XYZ file of C-alpha atoms in Angstrom:
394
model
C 25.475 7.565 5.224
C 22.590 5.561 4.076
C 24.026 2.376 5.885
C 24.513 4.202 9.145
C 21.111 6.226 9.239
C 19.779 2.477 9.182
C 21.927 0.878 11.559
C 21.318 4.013 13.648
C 17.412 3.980 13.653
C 17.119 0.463 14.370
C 19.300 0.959 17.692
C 17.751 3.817 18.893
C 14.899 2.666 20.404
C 17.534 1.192 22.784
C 19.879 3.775 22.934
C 17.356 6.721 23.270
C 14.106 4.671 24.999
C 14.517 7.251 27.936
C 15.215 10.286 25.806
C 12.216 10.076 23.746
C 9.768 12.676 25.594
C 12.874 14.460 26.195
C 12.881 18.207 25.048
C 13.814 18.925 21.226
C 16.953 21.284 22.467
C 18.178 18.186 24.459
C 20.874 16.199 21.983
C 19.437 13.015 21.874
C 16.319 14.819 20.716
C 17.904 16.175 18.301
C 20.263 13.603 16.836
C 16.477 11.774 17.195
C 14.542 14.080 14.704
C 17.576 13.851 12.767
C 17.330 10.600 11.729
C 13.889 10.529 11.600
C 14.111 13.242 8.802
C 16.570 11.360 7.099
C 13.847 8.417 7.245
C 11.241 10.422 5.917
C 13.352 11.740 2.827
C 14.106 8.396 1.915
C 10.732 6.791 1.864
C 9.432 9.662 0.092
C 7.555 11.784 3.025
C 9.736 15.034 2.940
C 11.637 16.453 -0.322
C 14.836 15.591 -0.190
C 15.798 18.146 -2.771
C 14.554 21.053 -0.314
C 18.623 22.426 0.860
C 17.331 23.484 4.277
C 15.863 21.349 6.999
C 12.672 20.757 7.284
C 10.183 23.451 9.328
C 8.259 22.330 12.105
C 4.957 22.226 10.400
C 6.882 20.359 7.265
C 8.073 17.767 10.350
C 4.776 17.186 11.844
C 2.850 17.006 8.629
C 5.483 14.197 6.993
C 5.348 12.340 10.732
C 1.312 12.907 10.387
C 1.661 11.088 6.502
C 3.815 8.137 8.096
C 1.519 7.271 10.365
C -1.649 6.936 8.435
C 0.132 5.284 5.903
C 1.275 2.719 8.780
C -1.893 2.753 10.608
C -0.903 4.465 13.653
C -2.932 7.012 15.364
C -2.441 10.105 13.381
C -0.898 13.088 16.270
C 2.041 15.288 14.211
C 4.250 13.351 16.646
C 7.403 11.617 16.954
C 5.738 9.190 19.182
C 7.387 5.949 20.595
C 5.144 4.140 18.658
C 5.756 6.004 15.253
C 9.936 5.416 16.116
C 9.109 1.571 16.679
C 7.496 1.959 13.234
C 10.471 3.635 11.689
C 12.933 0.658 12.550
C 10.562 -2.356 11.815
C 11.818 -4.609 8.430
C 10.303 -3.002 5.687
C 10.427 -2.715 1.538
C 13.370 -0.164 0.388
C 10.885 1.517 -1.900
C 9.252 5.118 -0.868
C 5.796 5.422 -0.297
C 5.357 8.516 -2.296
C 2.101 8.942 -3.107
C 0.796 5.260 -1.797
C -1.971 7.795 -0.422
C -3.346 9.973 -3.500
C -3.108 6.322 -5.291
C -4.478 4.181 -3.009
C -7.897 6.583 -2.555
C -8.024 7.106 -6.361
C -8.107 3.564 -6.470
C -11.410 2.924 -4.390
C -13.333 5.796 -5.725
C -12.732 3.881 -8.623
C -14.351 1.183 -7.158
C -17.146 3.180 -6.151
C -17.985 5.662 -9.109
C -16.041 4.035 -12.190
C -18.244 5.992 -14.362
C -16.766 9.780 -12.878
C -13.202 8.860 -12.993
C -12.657 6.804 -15.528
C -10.690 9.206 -18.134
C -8.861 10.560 -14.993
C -7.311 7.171 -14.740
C -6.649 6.371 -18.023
C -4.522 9.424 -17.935
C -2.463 9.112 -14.804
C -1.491 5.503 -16.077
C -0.437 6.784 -19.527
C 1.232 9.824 -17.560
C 3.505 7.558 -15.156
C 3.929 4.742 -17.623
C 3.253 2.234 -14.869
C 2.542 -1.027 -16.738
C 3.377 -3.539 -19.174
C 1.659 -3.094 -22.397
C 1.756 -6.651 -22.706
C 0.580 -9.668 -21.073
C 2.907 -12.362 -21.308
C 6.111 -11.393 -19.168
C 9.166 -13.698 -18.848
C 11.597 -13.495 -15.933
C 15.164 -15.040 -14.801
C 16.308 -15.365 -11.491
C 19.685 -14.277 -11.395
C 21.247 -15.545 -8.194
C 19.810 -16.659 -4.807
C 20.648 -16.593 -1.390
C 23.682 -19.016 -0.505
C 21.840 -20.575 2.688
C 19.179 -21.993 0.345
C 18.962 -24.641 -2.090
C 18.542 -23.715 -5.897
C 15.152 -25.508 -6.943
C 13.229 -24.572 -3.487
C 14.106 -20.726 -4.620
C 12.808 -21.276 -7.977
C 9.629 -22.742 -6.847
C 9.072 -19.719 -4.753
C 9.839 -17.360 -7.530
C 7.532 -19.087 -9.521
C 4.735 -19.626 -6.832
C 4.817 -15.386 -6.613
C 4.826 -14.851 -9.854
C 1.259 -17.360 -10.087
C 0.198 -15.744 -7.483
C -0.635 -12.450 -9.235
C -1.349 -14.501 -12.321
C -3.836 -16.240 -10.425
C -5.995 -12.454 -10.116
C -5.344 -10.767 -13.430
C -4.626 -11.495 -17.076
C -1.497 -11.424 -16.631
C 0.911 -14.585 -17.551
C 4.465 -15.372 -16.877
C 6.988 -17.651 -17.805
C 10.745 -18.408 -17.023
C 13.623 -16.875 -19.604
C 16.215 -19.642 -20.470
C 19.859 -18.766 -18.553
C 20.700 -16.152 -21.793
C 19.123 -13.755 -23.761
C 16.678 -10.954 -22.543
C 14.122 -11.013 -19.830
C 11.445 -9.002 -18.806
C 11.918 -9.181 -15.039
C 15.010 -9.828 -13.422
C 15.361 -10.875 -9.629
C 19.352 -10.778 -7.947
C 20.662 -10.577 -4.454
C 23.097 -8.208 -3.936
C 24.968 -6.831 -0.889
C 25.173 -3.398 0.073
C 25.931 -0.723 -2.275
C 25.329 -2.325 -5.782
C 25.483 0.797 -8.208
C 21.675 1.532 -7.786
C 22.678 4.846 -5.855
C 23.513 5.402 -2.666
C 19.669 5.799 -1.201
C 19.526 2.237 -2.700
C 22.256 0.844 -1.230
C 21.074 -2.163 1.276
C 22.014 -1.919 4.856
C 22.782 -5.411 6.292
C 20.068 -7.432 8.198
C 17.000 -5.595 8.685
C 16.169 -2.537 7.902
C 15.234 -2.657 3.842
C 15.018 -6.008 2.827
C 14.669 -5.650 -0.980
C 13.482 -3.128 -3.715
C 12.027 -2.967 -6.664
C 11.636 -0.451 -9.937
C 8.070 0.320 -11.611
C 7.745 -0.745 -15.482
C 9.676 -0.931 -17.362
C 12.781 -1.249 -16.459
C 11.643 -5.038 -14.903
C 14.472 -4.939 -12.008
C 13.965 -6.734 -7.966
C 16.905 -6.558 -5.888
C 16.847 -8.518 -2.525
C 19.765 -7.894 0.206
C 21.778 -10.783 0.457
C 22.533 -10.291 4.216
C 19.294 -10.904 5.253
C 18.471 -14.600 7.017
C 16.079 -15.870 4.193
C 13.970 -18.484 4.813
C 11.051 -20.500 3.771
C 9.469 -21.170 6.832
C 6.645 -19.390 8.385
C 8.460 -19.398 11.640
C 12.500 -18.829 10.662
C 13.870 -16.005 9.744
C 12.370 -13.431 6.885
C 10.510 -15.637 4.538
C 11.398 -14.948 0.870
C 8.439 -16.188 -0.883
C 6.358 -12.913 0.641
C 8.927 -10.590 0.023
C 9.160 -12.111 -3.221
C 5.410 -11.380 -4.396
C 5.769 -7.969 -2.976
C 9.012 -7.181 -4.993
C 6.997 -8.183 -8.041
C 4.259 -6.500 -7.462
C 6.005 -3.402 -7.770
C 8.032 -4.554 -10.834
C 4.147 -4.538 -12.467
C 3.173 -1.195 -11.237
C 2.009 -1.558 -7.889
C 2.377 0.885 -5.062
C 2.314 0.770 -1.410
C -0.911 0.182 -0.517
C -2.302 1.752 3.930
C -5.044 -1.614 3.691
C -3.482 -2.735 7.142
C -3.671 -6.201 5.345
C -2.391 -5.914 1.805
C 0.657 -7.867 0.972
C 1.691 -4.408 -1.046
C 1.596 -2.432 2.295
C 5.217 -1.128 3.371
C 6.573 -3.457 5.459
C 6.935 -6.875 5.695
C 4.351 -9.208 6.647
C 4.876 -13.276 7.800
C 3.406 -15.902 5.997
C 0.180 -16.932 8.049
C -2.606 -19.237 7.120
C -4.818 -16.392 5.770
C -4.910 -15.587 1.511
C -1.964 -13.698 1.028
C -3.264 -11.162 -1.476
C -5.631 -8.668 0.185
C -8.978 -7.487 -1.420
C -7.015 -4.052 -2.381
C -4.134 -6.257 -3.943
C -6.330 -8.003 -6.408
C -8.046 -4.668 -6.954
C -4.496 -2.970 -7.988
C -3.424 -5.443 -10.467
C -6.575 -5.422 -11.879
C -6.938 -1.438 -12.240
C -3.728 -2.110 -14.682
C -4.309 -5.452 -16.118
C -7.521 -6.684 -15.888
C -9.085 -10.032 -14.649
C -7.900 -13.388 -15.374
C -8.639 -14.433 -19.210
C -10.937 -16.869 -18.283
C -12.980 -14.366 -16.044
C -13.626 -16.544 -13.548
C -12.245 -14.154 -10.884
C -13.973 -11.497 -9.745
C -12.678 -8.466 -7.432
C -14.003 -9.026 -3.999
C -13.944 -6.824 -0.925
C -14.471 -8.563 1.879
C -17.314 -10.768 1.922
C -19.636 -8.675 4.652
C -19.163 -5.516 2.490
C -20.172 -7.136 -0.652
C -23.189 -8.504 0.953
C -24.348 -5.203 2.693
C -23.692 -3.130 -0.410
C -25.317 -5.488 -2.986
C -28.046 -6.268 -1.208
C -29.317 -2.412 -0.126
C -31.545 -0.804 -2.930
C -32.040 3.115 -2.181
C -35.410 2.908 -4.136
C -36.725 0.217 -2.488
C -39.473 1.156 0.489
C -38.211 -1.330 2.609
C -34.247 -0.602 1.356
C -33.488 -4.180 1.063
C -33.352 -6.019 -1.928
C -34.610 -9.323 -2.381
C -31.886 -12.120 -1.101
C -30.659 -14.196 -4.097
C -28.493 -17.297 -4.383
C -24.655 -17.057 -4.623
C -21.914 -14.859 -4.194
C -23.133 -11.116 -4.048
C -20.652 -8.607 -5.728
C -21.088 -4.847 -5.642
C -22.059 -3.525 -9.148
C -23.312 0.116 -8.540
C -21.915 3.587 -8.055
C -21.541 5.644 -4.938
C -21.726 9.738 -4.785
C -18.491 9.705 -2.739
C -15.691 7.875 -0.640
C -13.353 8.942 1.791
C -10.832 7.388 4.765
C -10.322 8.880 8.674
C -7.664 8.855 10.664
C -8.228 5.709 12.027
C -8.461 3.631 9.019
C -12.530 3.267 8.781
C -13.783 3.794 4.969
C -17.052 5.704 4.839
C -19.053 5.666 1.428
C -21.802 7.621 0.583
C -24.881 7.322 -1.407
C -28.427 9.361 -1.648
C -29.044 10.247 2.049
C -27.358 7.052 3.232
C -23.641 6.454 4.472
C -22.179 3.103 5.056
C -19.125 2.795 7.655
C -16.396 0.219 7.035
C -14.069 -0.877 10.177
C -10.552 -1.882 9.166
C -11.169 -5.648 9.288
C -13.682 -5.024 6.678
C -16.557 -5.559 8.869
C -19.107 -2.668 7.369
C -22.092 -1.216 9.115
C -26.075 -1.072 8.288
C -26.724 1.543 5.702
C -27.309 5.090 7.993
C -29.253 8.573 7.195
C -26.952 11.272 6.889
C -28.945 13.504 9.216
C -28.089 11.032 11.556
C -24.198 12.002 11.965
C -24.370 15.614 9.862
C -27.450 17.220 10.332
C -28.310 19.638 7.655
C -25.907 17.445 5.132
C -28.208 17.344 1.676
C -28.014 13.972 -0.275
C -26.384 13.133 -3.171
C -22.759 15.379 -2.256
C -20.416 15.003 -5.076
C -16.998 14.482 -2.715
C -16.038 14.119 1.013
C -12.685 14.690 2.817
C -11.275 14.015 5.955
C -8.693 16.519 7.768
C -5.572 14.136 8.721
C -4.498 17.251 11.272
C -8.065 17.400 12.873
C -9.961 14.447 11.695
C -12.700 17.090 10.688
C -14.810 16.184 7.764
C -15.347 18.184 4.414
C -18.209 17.973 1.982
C -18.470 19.481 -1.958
C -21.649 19.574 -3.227
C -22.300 21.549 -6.557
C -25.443 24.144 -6.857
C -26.413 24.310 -9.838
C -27.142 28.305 -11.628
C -30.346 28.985 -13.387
């Protein structure tokens, strides 16, 4: 079943093109929102253990999840656009929770000091990491098409590349005795259950387990390559796997290499800003400390150089890199991807490229909105925003 709802979604767009505004009571609408449900239990946006199919509001509000998470604009609807997104190449792993996780994450950023225990706890909770920092790994097999030592200097270029950001270190296991992570190609069904079980070329390419089990399986059908151009290029699926076998999520930053679905090798720096954040939420920085977490380069600059008790607002320019070391009052996401982050009577607006606006007055947008709110919210159905603000009793 699992084989054929993939083959089956990635034709559809050709099968069904013409049927896609067609009415729900129509059977290729139907056999349409079929498979789309089926593509929404497996990737973790409707509960698969509910017996009944799903209601309408249950349908819209998983579609309305799926497309934030992919960056599409956020309607409720089974769009042409959301469909193309359902059948694109993509990691086998669900996205559940990639959301709750990924905002966590930033307020983190932001206001270290509020959330700090509530952290600590959800890691301890899930059991998402090592609790160790030297990690060994074997690569079990490779793909037939490719030569042995090429492989191997992918696998270990990935595995430096997260090195590289956190204090993390890995080494290769000799050919026996135990390993830490293990990476195999397998075809189709390959005794990890059936939602597991890989569907040919395209579709999922490869998934992964969270610590510490330490498994990445890659579909041996695919056409790997390691070319930028040819085929899907195993070196970025590679340090995508592994980021999950170290705890990583999906990540909706349009550019992280931990999104969803698979990205080519260009000539940007294949770990986004959010990327280098995850890791080090879990692990740290590098031992040496020479790396530092860095948004992107306009935002650090804005942030780090505004002073809210300053007359003039701006702080004196200074030599160097600027990094952001303060706290915000609150930090929330719209449905089009822009970050907003609050402070005093100020807000700052940050576009999805990263480019981030002057610092604003509240009043400006939300008039009667009193500084310093304790936590903001955007409606995904409405795009409405929602402030919290405690008074406090005398």
């Amino acid at each position: 079943m699992v084989a054929r709802v993939g083959l089956l979604l990635r034709a559809l767009p050709l099968l069904l093109w013409d049927r896609l505004d067609a009415q729900p009571a129509e059977r290729g609408g139907q056999e349409l929102r079929k498979e789309a449900e089926a593509f929404l239990e497996k990737y973790g946006y409707l509960n698969e253990q509910v017996p009944k199919a799903p209601t309408s509001t249950q349908f819209s509000d998983a579609i309305r999840a799926f497309q934030w998470v992919s960056q599409l604009p956020v309607s409720g609807v089974l769009d042409r656009a959301t469909l193309r997104q359902m059948t694109r190449p993509r990691c086998g792993v669900a996205d559940t929770n990639s959301y709750a996780v990924w905002t966590e994450r930033i307020s983190d950023l932001f206001a270290r000091h509020r959330t700090k225990m509530r952290r600590k706890k959800r890691f301890a909770k899930q059991g998402n990491k090592w609790y160790k920092q030297h990690l060994s790994y074997r690569l079990v097999n490779w793909p037939e098409r490719l030569p042995e030592p090429a492989v191997r200097g992918a696998v270990r270029a990935a595995f430096q590349l997260w090195s590289n950001v956190s204090a993390l270190e890995f080494w290769e296991a000799p050919a026996t005795g135990p390993a830490d992570i293990r990476l195999t190609f397998f075809q189709g069904d390959h005794n990890d259950g059936l939602g597991n079980a890989f569907d040919g070329p395209g579709g999922a390419l490869a998934h992964a387990f969270l610590p510490r089990r330490g498994e990445a399986h890659f579909d041996q059908d695919e056409r790997w390559s390691l070319s930028r151009r040819r085929g899907r290029n195993l070196f970025v699926v590679l340090a995508h796997e592994i980021g999950h076998t170290l705890g990583l999520t999906h990540s909706p930053a349009p550019r992280a290499l931990m999104a969803p679905y698979y990205k080519r090798l260009g000539r940007d720096a294949l770990l986004s800003w959010d990327d280098v954040l995850a890791v080090q939420s879990l692990y740290g920085k590098p031992l040496g400390g020479s790396v530092a977490v860095q948004l992107p380069g306009k935002l650090f600059t804005d942030f780090e150089a505004w002073d809210s008790h300053s007359p003039q607002g701006r702080r004196p320019e200074t030599q160097g890199p600027k990094y952001c070391h303060s706290s915000f009052d609150a930090i929330t996401v719209d449905r089009q991807q822009r970050l907003y982050i609050f402070k005093g009577s100020h807000f700052w607006e940050v576009a999805p490229d990263g480019n981030v606006s002057e610092p604003r007055p509240l009043q400006e947008r939300w008039v009667g909105l009193p500084p310093n709110i304790e936590a903001a919210a955007v409606s995904l159905e409405d795009g409405d925003f929602y402030f919290f603000k405690v008074q406090s009793i005398r």
